[in-house]
Amino acid sequence: MPEYSEMGTTLTVAVIQGNKVTLGHVGDTRLYHLRNKGIIARTKDQTEVQKLLDDGILNKQRAKNYHRRNVLLSVLTPDRDYELQSTSFNLDTHDRLLLLTDGAYSLASKLELRDLSLS
C-alpha cells in the first residue's frame, strides 16, 4: 500500500538456547543484560545522536538536549535497507534480560532499571 511506504519499525529479538543468547537488533529498542548487581546494554541505538556521540561530535550533556535525538538511521521497512546488529553472549544461572521499547528506557536510568529488576 503506497500510503504506508514511509512507515518503519524497530526490532530487538533474543533467541535463547541453553545458556547462549543470540541477539538481533535494528533501531533504538534496548536489551539489557543483568547479572548480580551489574547491568550491560547489549544493543546500541541506531540514531543520529548516537552516531554523533560515537564520532565525538557531541558529548553526553549536549546529546541530552540534541534536537534530532530520536532520528533513526536504521529501521525495518520494505523500501530501504537496514543495518542488522547481531551478537551472542552467555547467560549465567541467575542472569536476567530486560527488553525495553524506545519510549520506556528514557523514563529511568540504567541503575534504576537494575534496582527495579532486583526487587
Short mmCIF file of C-alpha atoms in Angstrom, two decimals:
data_model
loop_
_atom_site.label_atom_id
_atom_site.label_comp_id
_atom_site.label_asym_id
_atom_site.label_seq_id
_atom_site.Cartn_x
_atom_site.Cartn_y
_atom_site.Cartn_z
CA MET A 1 0.00 0.00 0.00
CA PRO A 2 1.73 3.20 -1.14
CA GLU A 3 0.35 5.30 1.73
CA TYR A 4 2.34 3.16 4.18
CA SER A 5 5.63 3.17 2.27
CA GLU A 6 7.28 5.63 4.67
CA MET A 7 6.44 3.59 7.77
CA GLY A 8 9.05 1.52 9.55
CA THR A 9 9.63 -0.20 12.87
CA THR A 10 12.41 -1.13 15.22
CA LEU A 11 13.07 -4.63 16.49
CA THR A 12 15.18 -6.35 19.08
CA VAL A 13 14.96 -10.12 19.32
CA ALA A 14 16.74 -12.54 21.63
CA VAL A 15 16.85 -16.27 20.93
CA ILE A 16 17.86 -18.27 24.00
CA GLN A 17 19.22 -21.78 23.52
CA GLY A 18 20.52 -23.31 26.71
CA ASN A 19 22.76 -20.63 28.21
CA LYS A 20 23.50 -18.88 24.89
CA VAL A 21 21.66 -15.76 23.72
CA THR A 22 21.72 -14.75 20.07
CA LEU A 23 20.63 -11.16 19.61
CA GLY A 24 19.36 -9.31 16.54
CA HIS A 25 18.72 -5.57 16.66
CA VAL A 26 17.55 -2.74 14.37
CA GLY A 27 16.67 0.76 15.60
CA ASP A 28 16.51 2.06 19.14
CA THR A 29 14.82 -0.52 21.33
CA ARG A 30 17.02 -1.79 24.14
CA LEU A 31 18.09 -5.11 25.58
CA TYR A 32 19.84 -5.02 28.95
CA HIS A 33 21.69 -7.98 30.44
CA LEU A 34 21.53 -8.04 34.23
CA ARG A 35 23.98 -10.11 36.26
CA ASN A 36 24.22 -9.86 40.04
CA LYS A 37 24.19 -6.08 40.63
CA GLY A 38 25.52 -5.20 37.17
CA ILE A 39 23.74 -4.08 34.01
CA ILE A 40 25.10 -4.23 30.45
CA ALA A 41 23.45 -2.65 27.41
CA ARG A 42 23.58 -5.35 24.74
CA THR A 43 22.11 -3.16 21.99
CA LYS A 44 23.30 0.15 20.60
CA ASP A 45 20.88 2.78 19.36
CA GLN A 46 20.93 3.36 15.62
CA THR A 47 20.09 7.04 15.96
CA GLU A 48 21.63 10.24 14.72
CA VAL A 49 22.51 11.33 18.26
CA GLN A 50 24.29 8.02 18.98
CA LYS A 51 26.36 8.37 15.81
CA LEU A 52 27.33 11.92 16.80
CA LEU A 53 28.33 10.63 20.24
CA ASP A 54 30.36 7.80 18.69
CA ASP A 55 32.10 10.24 16.33
CA GLY A 56 32.99 12.57 19.20
CA ILE A 57 30.93 15.44 17.78
CA LEU A 58 28.57 15.56 20.78
CA ASN A 59 29.26 14.89 24.43
CA LYS A 60 26.67 13.21 26.69
CA GLN A 61 25.49 16.51 28.14
CA ARG A 62 24.82 18.07 24.73
CA ALA A 63 23.25 14.84 23.47
CA LYS A 64 20.51 15.04 26.11
CA ASN A 65 19.13 18.19 24.51
CA TYR A 66 20.03 17.47 20.89
CA HIS A 67 17.00 18.44 18.76
CA ARG A 68 17.22 15.36 16.48
CA ARG A 69 17.93 12.80 19.18
CA ASN A 70 15.12 10.48 18.04
CA VAL A 71 16.00 10.41 14.34
CA LEU A 72 16.59 6.77 13.40
CA LEU A 73 19.37 5.82 10.99
CA SER A 74 18.17 2.24 10.56
CA VAL A 75 14.63 0.81 10.67
CA LEU A 76 12.82 -2.18 9.24
CA THR A 77 10.87 -1.01 6.21
CA PRO A 78 10.10 -2.57 2.83
CA ASP A 79 11.61 0.34 0.90
CA ARG A 80 15.10 0.66 2.43
CA ASP A 81 17.99 -1.47 3.55
CA TYR A 82 18.66 -1.64 7.26
CA GLU A 83 21.70 -2.39 9.40
CA LEU A 84 21.24 -5.56 11.45
CA GLN A 85 23.31 -5.64 14.62
CA SER A 86 23.87 -9.17 15.80
CA THR A 87 25.81 -10.65 18.65
CA SER A 88 25.75 -13.55 21.05
CA PHE A 89 26.64 -13.94 24.70
CA ASN A 90 26.26 -16.46 27.51
CA LEU A 91 23.92 -16.38 30.46
CA ASP A 92 24.70 -17.49 33.99
CA THR A 93 22.07 -19.20 36.12
CA HIS A 94 20.51 -16.11 37.72
CA ASP A 95 21.02 -13.62 34.87
CA ARG A 96 18.06 -11.64 33.61
CA LEU A 97 17.27 -9.93 30.31
CA LEU A 98 15.27 -6.73 30.10
CA LEU A 99 13.77 -5.61 26.77
CA LEU A 100 12.53 -2.02 26.57
CA THR A 101 10.80 -0.08 23.87
CA ASP A 102 12.32 3.20 22.77
CA GLY A 103 9.96 5.32 24.88
CA ALA A 104 10.31 3.35 28.10
CA TYR A 105 14.06 3.49 28.66
CA SER A 106 14.07 7.28 28.84
CA LEU A 107 11.89 7.13 31.97
CA ALA A 108 14.56 5.54 34.19
CA SER A 109 18.33 5.39 34.45
CA LYS A 110 20.23 2.14 33.93
CA LEU A 111 20.80 1.92 37.70
CA GLU A 112 17.09 2.42 38.39
CA LEU A 113 16.25 -0.33 35.90
CA ARG A 114 18.81 -2.61 37.52
CA ASP A 115 17.50 -1.92 41.01
CA LEU A 116 13.90 -2.40 39.91
CA SER A 117 14.76 -5.80 38.47
CA LEU A 118 16.39 -6.87 41.76
CA SER A 119 13.21 -6.35 43.80
#
